[in-house]
Tab-separated table of C-alpha atoms in Angstrom:
chain	number	residue	atom	x	y	z
A	17	MET	CA	-8.343	-9.180	-18.088
A	18	ASP	CA	-7.814	-13.056	-18.511
A	19	LYS	CA	-8.339	-15.600	-16.298
A	20	GLY	CA	-5.261	-17.741	-15.449
A	21	THR	CA	-5.006	-21.601	-15.864
A	22	SER	CA	-6.578	-23.748	-12.882
A	23	HIS	CA	-3.168	-26.155	-12.996
A	24	SER	CA	-0.863	-23.018	-13.207
A	25	THR	CA	0.916	-22.126	-10.078
A	26	PHE	CA	3.092	-19.074	-8.604
A	27	ALA	CA	6.133	-21.383	-8.760
A	28	ASP	CA	5.078	-21.654	-12.446
A	29	TRP	CA	4.980	-18.450	-13.183
A	30	ALA	CA	8.021	-17.976	-11.261
A	31	GLN	CA	9.987	-19.788	-13.681
A	32	GLN	CA	8.944	-18.099	-16.559
A	33	GLN	CA	10.604	-14.966	-14.986
A	34	SER	CA	13.403	-13.719	-16.863
A	35	ASN	CA	15.470	-12.929	-13.785
A	36	PRO	CA	15.764	-15.723	-11.858
A	37	ALA	CA	17.427	-14.072	-8.874
A	38	LEU	CA	14.324	-11.923	-8.295
A	39	ALA	CA	12.027	-14.904	-9.047
A	40	SER	CA	13.777	-16.732	-6.253
A	41	VAL	CA	13.400	-13.570	-3.457
A	42	LEU	CA	9.705	-13.427	-4.577
A	43	GLN	CA	9.220	-16.606	-4.012
A	44	VAL	CA	10.762	-16.343	-0.343
A	45	ILE	CA	7.963	-13.602	0.450
A	46	VAL	CA	5.380	-15.272	-1.042
A	47	ASP	CA	6.059	-18.295	0.968
A	48	VAL	CA	6.342	-16.166	4.426
A	49	CYS	CA	3.045	-14.866	3.081
A	50	ARG	CA	1.298	-18.036	3.343
A	51	ASP	CA	2.538	-18.204	6.974
A	52	ILE	CA	1.454	-14.955	7.620
A	53	SER	CA	-1.831	-16.390	6.474
A	54	THR	CA	-2.012	-18.918	9.101
A	55	ALA	CA	-1.218	-16.833	12.002
A	56	VAL	CA	-3.945	-14.360	10.741
A	57	THR	CA	-6.453	-17.147	10.507
A	58	MET	CA	-5.347	-18.701	14.073
A	59	GLY	CA	-4.117	-15.014	15.858
A	60	GLU	CA	-6.706	-15.365	18.545
A	61	VAL	CA	-6.597	-18.902	19.290
A	62	GLN	CA	-2.972	-18.790	19.477
A	63	GLY	CA	-3.019	-15.544	21.651
A	64	LEU	CA	-1.603	-13.312	18.924
A	65	TYR	CA	-4.284	-10.287	19.903
A	66	GLY	CA	-3.527	-7.395	21.723
A	67	LEU	CA	-1.051	-4.772	21.822
A	68	VAL	CA	2.750	-5.472	23.008
A	69	GLU	CA	4.276	-2.188	25.470
A	70	THR	CA	6.082	-0.844	22.690
A	71	ALA	CA	5.311	1.659	19.676
A	72	ASN	CA	6.585	2.085	16.188
A	73	VAL	CA	8.861	4.606	14.685
A	74	HIS	CA	5.956	6.213	14.069
A	75	GLY	CA	4.347	6.241	17.654
A	76	GLU	CA	1.772	4.070	17.041
A	77	ASP	CA	1.165	1.046	19.487
A	78	GLN	CA	2.104	-1.899	18.267
A	79	LYS	CA	-0.358	-5.066	17.915
A	80	LYS	CA	1.387	-8.847	18.934
A	81	LEU	CA	0.085	-10.004	16.042
A	82	ASP	CA	2.283	-7.105	13.971
A	83	ILE	CA	5.384	-7.665	15.437
A	84	TYR	CA	4.935	-11.897	14.820
A	85	CYS	CA	4.496	-11.276	11.220
A	86	HIS	CA	7.247	-8.451	11.171
A	87	GLU	CA	9.367	-11.197	12.126
A	88	LEU	CA	8.419	-13.983	10.239
A	89	MET	CA	9.229	-11.915	7.280
A	90	ALA	CA	12.512	-10.653	8.769
A	91	ARG	CA	13.781	-14.249	9.807
A	92	ALA	CA	12.885	-15.803	6.099
A	93	LEU	CA	14.644	-12.716	4.545
A	94	HIS	CA	17.488	-13.347	6.576
A	95	GLN	CA	18.030	-17.169	5.395
A	96	CYS	CA	17.849	-15.711	1.541
A	97	PRO	CA	21.079	-15.050	-0.188
A	98	ARG	CA	20.196	-12.422	-2.932
A	99	VAL	CA	18.541	-10.353	0.008
A	100	ALA	CA	21.498	-7.611	1.468
A	101	ALA	CA	18.760	-5.618	3.610
A	102	TRP	CA	15.389	-4.977	4.380
A	103	ALA	CA	13.198	-2.574	6.051
A	104	SER	CA	10.065	-2.299	7.499
A	105	GLU	CA	7.159	-0.516	9.036
A	106	GLU	CA	7.891	-1.755	12.400
A	107	MET	CA	11.602	-1.196	12.719
A	108	GLU	CA	13.045	2.065	12.891
A	109	LYS	CA	16.009	1.668	10.360
A	110	PRO	CA	16.737	-1.020	8.202
A	111	GLU	CA	18.316	-4.216	9.028
A	112	CYS	CA	21.346	-5.409	7.360
A	113	ASN	CA	21.810	-9.447	6.268
A	114	PRO	CA	24.985	-10.303	8.033
A	115	ALA	CA	25.823	-12.924	5.604
A	116	HIS	CA	24.966	-11.283	2.333
A	117	GLN	CA	24.596	-7.370	2.955
A	118	CYS	CA	27.675	-6.763	0.614
A	119	GLU	CA	26.950	-9.378	-2.422
A	120	GLY	CA	23.099	-9.154	-1.854
A	121	ASP	CA	21.554	-8.475	-5.139
A	122	PHE	CA	18.582	-6.562	-3.849
A	123	LEU	CA	16.550	-4.940	-0.966
A	124	ALA	CA	13.580	-5.509	0.145
A	125	VAL	CA	10.822	-3.601	1.738
A	126	PHE	CA	7.914	-4.271	3.826
A	127	ASP	CA	4.538	-3.278	5.706
A	128	PRO	CA	4.041	-7.021	7.202
A	129	LEU	CA	0.105	-5.903	8.427
A	130	ASP	CA	-1.467	-3.004	6.420
A	131	GLY	CA	-4.921	-2.292	8.384
A	132	SER	CA	-4.303	-4.274	11.523
A	133	SER	CA	-7.083	-2.145	13.357
A	134	ASN	CA	-9.229	-4.166	11.423
A	135	VAL	CA	-8.111	-7.540	13.219
A	136	GLU	CA	-10.111	-7.695	16.291
A	137	PRO	CA	-13.546	-7.439	14.204
A	138	ASN	CA	-12.091	-9.500	11.494
A	139	GLY	CA	-11.612	-7.177	8.744
A	140	SER	CA	-9.725	-7.612	5.651
A	141	ILE	CA	-5.978	-7.083	6.722
A	142	GLY	CA	-2.876	-7.653	4.288
A	143	THR	CA	0.971	-7.527	3.657
A	144	ILE	CA	2.544	-5.196	1.379
A	145	PHE	CA	6.117	-5.572	-0.305
A	146	SER	CA	8.646	-4.615	-2.739
A	147	VAL	CA	11.937	-5.183	-4.126
A	148	LEU	CA	14.615	-2.666	-4.961
A	149	PRO	CA	17.939	-3.192	-6.571
A	150	HIS	CA	20.776	-3.056	-4.232
A	151	ILE	CA	22.492	0.103	-5.942
A	152	TYR	CA	25.385	0.190	-4.028
A	153	GLN	CA	26.289	-3.292	-3.932
A	154	GLY	CA	29.832	-4.498	-2.469
A	155	THR	CA	29.168	-2.067	0.593
A	156	PRO	CA	26.817	-2.958	3.396
A	157	PRO	CA	23.248	-0.764	2.659
A	158	GLY	CA	22.401	1.849	5.219
A	159	GLU	CA	19.707	4.174	4.812
A	160	ALA	CA	20.206	6.080	1.783
A	161	ALA	CA	20.204	2.717	-0.220
A	162	PHE	CA	16.521	2.606	0.393
A	163	LEU	CA	15.870	5.979	-0.698
A	164	GLN	CA	14.841	4.809	-4.288
A	165	PRO	CA	11.711	6.633	-5.995
A	166	GLY	CA	8.975	4.280	-7.020
A	167	THR	CA	10.268	4.025	-10.650
A	168	SER	CA	13.572	1.412	-9.672
A	169	GLN	CA	10.760	-1.498	-8.176
A	170	LEU	CA	11.859	-4.484	-9.505
A	171	ALA	CA	8.603	-6.041	-8.215
A	172	ALA	CA	5.956	-5.078	-6.241
A	173	GLY	CA	2.953	-6.790	-4.732
A	174	TYR	CA	0.845	-7.782	-1.638
A	175	VAL	CA	-1.513	-10.128	-0.321
A	176	LEU	CA	-5.023	-9.483	0.944
A	177	PHE	CA	-6.401	-11.659	3.941
A	178	GLY	CA	-10.293	-12.184	3.228
A	179	PRO	CA	-12.485	-14.343	2.435
A	180	ALA	CA	-9.962	-15.852	0.232
A	181	THR	CA	-6.281	-15.080	0.649
A	182	VAL	CA	-5.090	-13.540	-2.688
A	183	LEU	CA	-1.534	-12.667	-3.858
A	184	VAL	CA	-1.194	-9.550	-6.485
A	185	ILE	CA	2.186	-8.746	-7.778
A	186	THR	CA	3.956	-7.562	-10.822
A	187	THR	CA	7.505	-7.472	-11.976
A	188	GLY	CA	6.932	-4.559	-14.613
A	189	ALA	CA	4.868	-6.425	-17.458
A	190	GLY	CA	1.415	-6.494	-15.789
A	191	VAL	CA	-0.504	-7.712	-12.858
A	192	ASP	CA	-1.350	-11.236	-12.021
A	193	SER	CA	-2.933	-12.528	-9.045
A	194	PHE	CA	-3.046	-15.601	-7.374
A	195	THR	CA	-4.844	-17.436	-4.855
A	196	LEU	CA	-3.954	-19.634	-1.768
A	197	ASN	CA	-5.029	-22.916	-2.159
A	198	PRO	CA	-5.473	-23.716	1.810
A	199	GLN	CA	-5.578	-27.545	1.477
A	200	THR	CA	-2.139	-27.927	-0.629
A	201	GLY	CA	-0.404	-24.446	-0.115
A	202	ASP	CA	-0.113	-23.826	-2.999
A	203	TRP	CA	-0.699	-20.423	-4.629
A	204	ILE	CA	-2.926	-21.186	-8.129
A	205	HIS	CA	-2.571	-18.548	-11.006
A	206	THR	CA	-6.168	-17.113	-11.063
A	207	ARG	CA	-6.166	-13.538	-13.378
A	208	THR	CA	-3.371	-12.009	-15.556
A	209	GLN	CA	-2.992	-9.132	-17.022
A	210	ILE	CA	-5.413	-7.119	-14.752
A	211	GLN	CA	-6.396	-3.506	-15.848
A	212	VAL	CA	-8.289	-0.815	-14.209
A	213	PRO	CA	-11.048	0.287	-15.492
A	214	LYS	CA	-10.856	3.934	-17.096
A	215	SER	CA	-14.130	5.357	-15.085
A	216	THR	CA	-15.449	4.595	-12.159
A	217	ARG	CA	-18.331	5.570	-9.917
A	218	GLU	CA	-17.044	4.302	-6.420
A	219	PHE	CA	-14.621	6.663	-4.576
A	220	ALA	CA	-12.764	5.705	-1.217
A	221	ILE	CA	-12.022	8.304	1.315
A	222	ASN	CA	-12.033	8.567	5.166
A	223	CYS	CA	-15.290	11.191	5.303
A	224	SER	CA	-14.211	11.906	8.984
A	225	ASN	CA	-12.015	14.405	8.406
A	226	GLN	CA	-13.650	16.075	5.610
A	227	GLN	CA	-13.581	19.243	7.734
A	228	HIS	CA	-9.753	19.503	7.419
A	229	TRP	CA	-9.282	18.616	3.337
A	230	GLU	CA	-8.191	20.811	1.398
A	231	LYS	CA	-9.909	22.765	-1.733
A	232	PRO	CA	-9.109	20.504	-4.348
A	233	VAL	CA	-10.079	17.277	-2.353
A	234	GLN	CA	-13.314	19.109	-0.984
A	235	ARG	CA	-14.222	20.329	-4.146
A	236	TYR	CA	-13.653	16.518	-6.205
A	237	ILE	CA	-15.632	14.513	-2.913
A	238	GLY	CA	-18.615	17.315	-3.399
A	239	GLU	CA	-19.319	17.093	-6.581
A	240	CYS	CA	-19.369	12.793	-6.334
A	241	ILE	CA	-21.926	13.356	-3.277
A	242	ALA	CA	-24.044	15.564	-5.260
A	243	GLY	CA	-24.875	13.012	-7.792
A	244	GLN	CA	-26.731	12.570	-10.828
A	245	ASN	CA	-28.100	16.752	-9.858
A	246	GLY	CA	-24.061	18.029	-9.143
A	247	PRO	CA	-21.610	18.571	-12.024
A	248	ARG	CA	-20.659	15.268	-12.647
A	249	ARG	CA	-24.238	14.121	-13.465
A	250	THR	CA	-23.443	10.787	-11.930
A	251	ALA	CA	-24.432	8.700	-8.474
A	252	PHE	CA	-21.341	8.055	-6.846
A	253	ASN	CA	-21.351	5.297	-3.940
A	254	MET	CA	-18.868	5.633	-1.235
A	255	ARG	CA	-16.186	2.847	-0.056
A	256	TRP	CA	-13.850	2.918	2.974
A	257	VAL	CA	-12.666	-0.305	4.669
A	258	GLY	CA	-9.456	0.937	6.547
A	259	ALA	CA	-7.028	-0.988	5.199
A	260	MET	CA	-5.398	0.222	1.623
A	261	VAL	CA	-4.745	-3.346	0.526
A	262	ALA	CA	-8.357	-3.803	0.455
A	263	ASP	CA	-9.451	-0.795	-1.480
A	264	ALA	CA	-6.527	-1.267	-3.481
A	265	HIS	CA	-7.478	-4.876	-4.312
A	266	ARG	CA	-11.538	-3.659	-5.007
A	267	ILE	CA	-10.111	-0.859	-7.831
A	268	LEU	CA	-7.762	-3.535	-9.392
A	269	CYS	CA	-11.050	-6.063	-9.351
A	270	ARG	CA	-13.793	-3.275	-10.631
A	271	GLY	CA	-12.538	0.043	-10.542
A	272	GLY	CA	-12.528	2.817	-8.614
A	273	VAL	CA	-10.375	6.020	-6.865
A	274	TYR	CA	-9.095	6.243	-3.149
A	275	LEU	CA	-7.954	9.403	-1.686
A	276	TYR	CA	-5.764	9.436	1.785
A	277	PRO	CA	-5.197	13.315	0.792
A	278	ARG	CA	-2.946	15.841	3.042
A	279	ASP	CA	-5.122	17.760	5.011
A	280	ASN	CA	-4.886	20.677	7.700
A	281	LYS	CA	-5.727	18.080	10.942
A	282	GLU	CA	-1.945	18.493	11.466
A	283	PRO	CA	-0.581	20.837	9.181
A	284	GLN	CA	3.091	19.812	9.418
A	285	VAL	CA	2.602	16.225	8.272
A	286	ALA	CA	2.877	16.239	4.435
A	287	GLY	CA	0.561	13.238	4.223
A	288	ARG	CA	-0.170	9.624	6.265
A	289	LEU	CA	0.630	7.011	4.524
A	290	ARG	CA	4.490	5.739	3.807
A	291	LEU	CA	5.856	6.192	0.479
A	292	THR	CA	8.525	3.432	0.503
A	293	TYR	CA	6.731	-0.189	1.568
A	294	GLU	CA	2.872	1.237	1.607
A	295	ALA	CA	2.268	4.204	-1.726
A	296	ALA	CA	5.274	3.208	-4.006
A	297	PRO	CA	4.205	-0.467	-4.275
A	298	ILE	CA	0.563	-0.049	-4.408
A	299	ALA	CA	1.155	3.190	-7.532
A	300	PHE	CA	3.809	0.408	-9.503
A	301	LEU	CA	0.764	-1.990	-8.872
A	302	MET	CA	-2.129	0.720	-10.128
A	303	GLU	CA	0.364	1.984	-13.250
A	304	GLN	CA	0.822	-1.443	-14.357
A	305	ALA	CA	-2.977	-2.162	-14.611
A	306	GLY	CA	-3.375	0.658	-16.813
A	307	GLY	CA	-4.220	3.119	-13.186
A	308	GLN	CA	-2.621	6.084	-11.549
A	309	ALA	CA	-1.728	7.314	-8.530
A	310	ILE	CA	-0.724	10.603	-7.498
A	311	THR	CA	0.033	13.039	-4.187
A	312	GLY	CA	-2.353	15.238	-5.549
A	313	THR	CA	-0.045	17.414	-7.703
A	314	GLN	CA	2.609	14.360	-8.471
A	315	ARG	CA	3.077	11.178	-9.637
A	316	ILE	CA	3.932	8.435	-6.693
A	317	MET	CA	6.174	6.663	-8.476
A	318	GLU	CA	8.682	9.760	-8.898
A	319	VAL	CA	8.767	10.967	-5.625
A	320	VAL	CA	12.278	10.710	-4.153
A	321	PRO	CA	12.265	9.191	-0.580
A	322	ASP	CA	14.338	11.766	2.344
A	323	LEU	CA	13.813	9.122	4.736
A	324	VAL	CA	12.895	5.294	5.069
A	325	HIS	CA	9.243	5.908	6.854
A	326	GLN	CA	8.660	9.227	4.989
A	327	LYS	CA	4.622	9.970	4.584
A	328	ILE	CA	3.211	11.837	1.914
A	329	PRO	CA	-0.301	11.960	0.391
A	330	VAL	CA	-1.688	9.196	-1.707
A	331	ILE	CA	-4.351	9.158	-4.842
A	332	PHE	CA	-5.024	6.204	-7.050
A	333	GLY	CA	-7.461	4.040	-9.369
A	334	SER	CA	-9.049	4.813	-12.363
A	335	SER	CA	-7.094	7.374	-14.407
A	336	ASN	CA	-9.949	8.882	-15.639
A	337	GLU	CA	-10.622	10.378	-11.791
A	338	ILE	CA	-7.075	10.767	-11.178
A	339	GLU	CA	-6.716	13.257	-13.887
A	340	ILE	CA	-10.133	14.992	-12.673
A	341	ILE	CA	-8.320	15.291	-9.192
A	342	HIS	CA	-4.938	16.263	-10.611
A	343	SER	CA	-6.349	19.210	-12.620
A	344	TYR	CA	-8.460	20.475	-9.331
A	345	HIS	CA	-5.147	20.383	-7.507
A	346	GLU	CA	-3.078	22.394	-10.304
A	347	ASP	CA	-6.471	24.870	-10.794
A	348	PRO	CA	-4.675	28.155	-9.099
A	349	SER	CA	-7.887	28.752	-7.347
A	350	GLU	CA	-8.632	25.549	-5.661
A	351	ASN	CA	-4.938	25.427	-4.515
A	352	VAL	CA	-5.548	27.416	-1.037
A	353	THR	CA	-5.407	25.519	2.091
A	354	LEU	CA	-8.704	25.787	3.751
A	355	GLN	CA	-9.753	27.649	6.445
A	356	LEU	CA	-10.101	25.227	9.452
A	357	PHE	CA	-13.088	25.750	11.985
A	358	LYS	CA	-12.522	27.752	14.838
A	359	SER	CA	-9.973	26.191	17.668
A	360	ARG	CA	-11.980	25.247	20.912
A	361	SER	CA	-10.034	27.869	22.481
A	362	LEU	CA	-12.369	30.370	20.805
A	363	PHE	CA	-14.930	28.946	21.382
A	364	VAL	CA	-14.321	29.085	25.303
A	365	GLN	CA	-13.689	32.900	25.183
A	366	ALA	CA	-17.017	33.144	23.374
């Protein structure tokens, strides 16, 4: 991984891109993320903490800061002539750009504030974004226009709001990162050609769901926890931030694996994370940095969404570990749904 030059900025990087129209859209998105960074920093002071009296399309309570950040991005995209439409976690359906819905070249998708449960405790949170081609150019894009696999992405990235505000981005030619200079507002190019180490001794998973995991995940995590005395003969550390962006950034910096697998807590739900504007953008970044991203059995980048808000299992990170996890999912002896603990009604009957 090379260091960027101290005088190079995102604007310089954008000018070097082979697709000037795409670069102009990315500049708009990145400029908004600078404003979101300010909103995150000043959220409590400006009265942006707490809930609004609505829920999003997933039935989740919406926070004032989520809505505010969504509106910042939507307003900016509305002013961008290259963007035909956009979709967000905070909107039920995609929204067309009234002036440019037919001739716009691109579609934008975004999660305005990933990990917003970390807002009040002042934990790391982020914004995830992706740019897709407007494949039905000449007509207003409906939901079907957004149902493209991750392999169709032209660009993807995230901004992490932590001790520093960091932008990580790819246009399909490697992964670069930029750090926001809060004094000047410039995004300074700090790292180029980021690579995820192939091997790791760290994993990230929400262990409170352990009783509901399927057998391949139970096996993998059990072997990690067994440490040097287990079959892997390696001492692993567990990490879990509660914001996928933060875990993804740690993996890009030093390796690791992240698992938000399908489980039997709600058997009718295929997964927990949204494919179009969460899983696919992070998968694009991971692959461009030499890592891998799978559902367990399938490459995330190849999954074609049925709905804009479709949820899937997500597992990504260091390639050697992902290959092991994939092999466990493919093993017929492991591909059996777990027997859950007895239901509460059975305990009552006893």
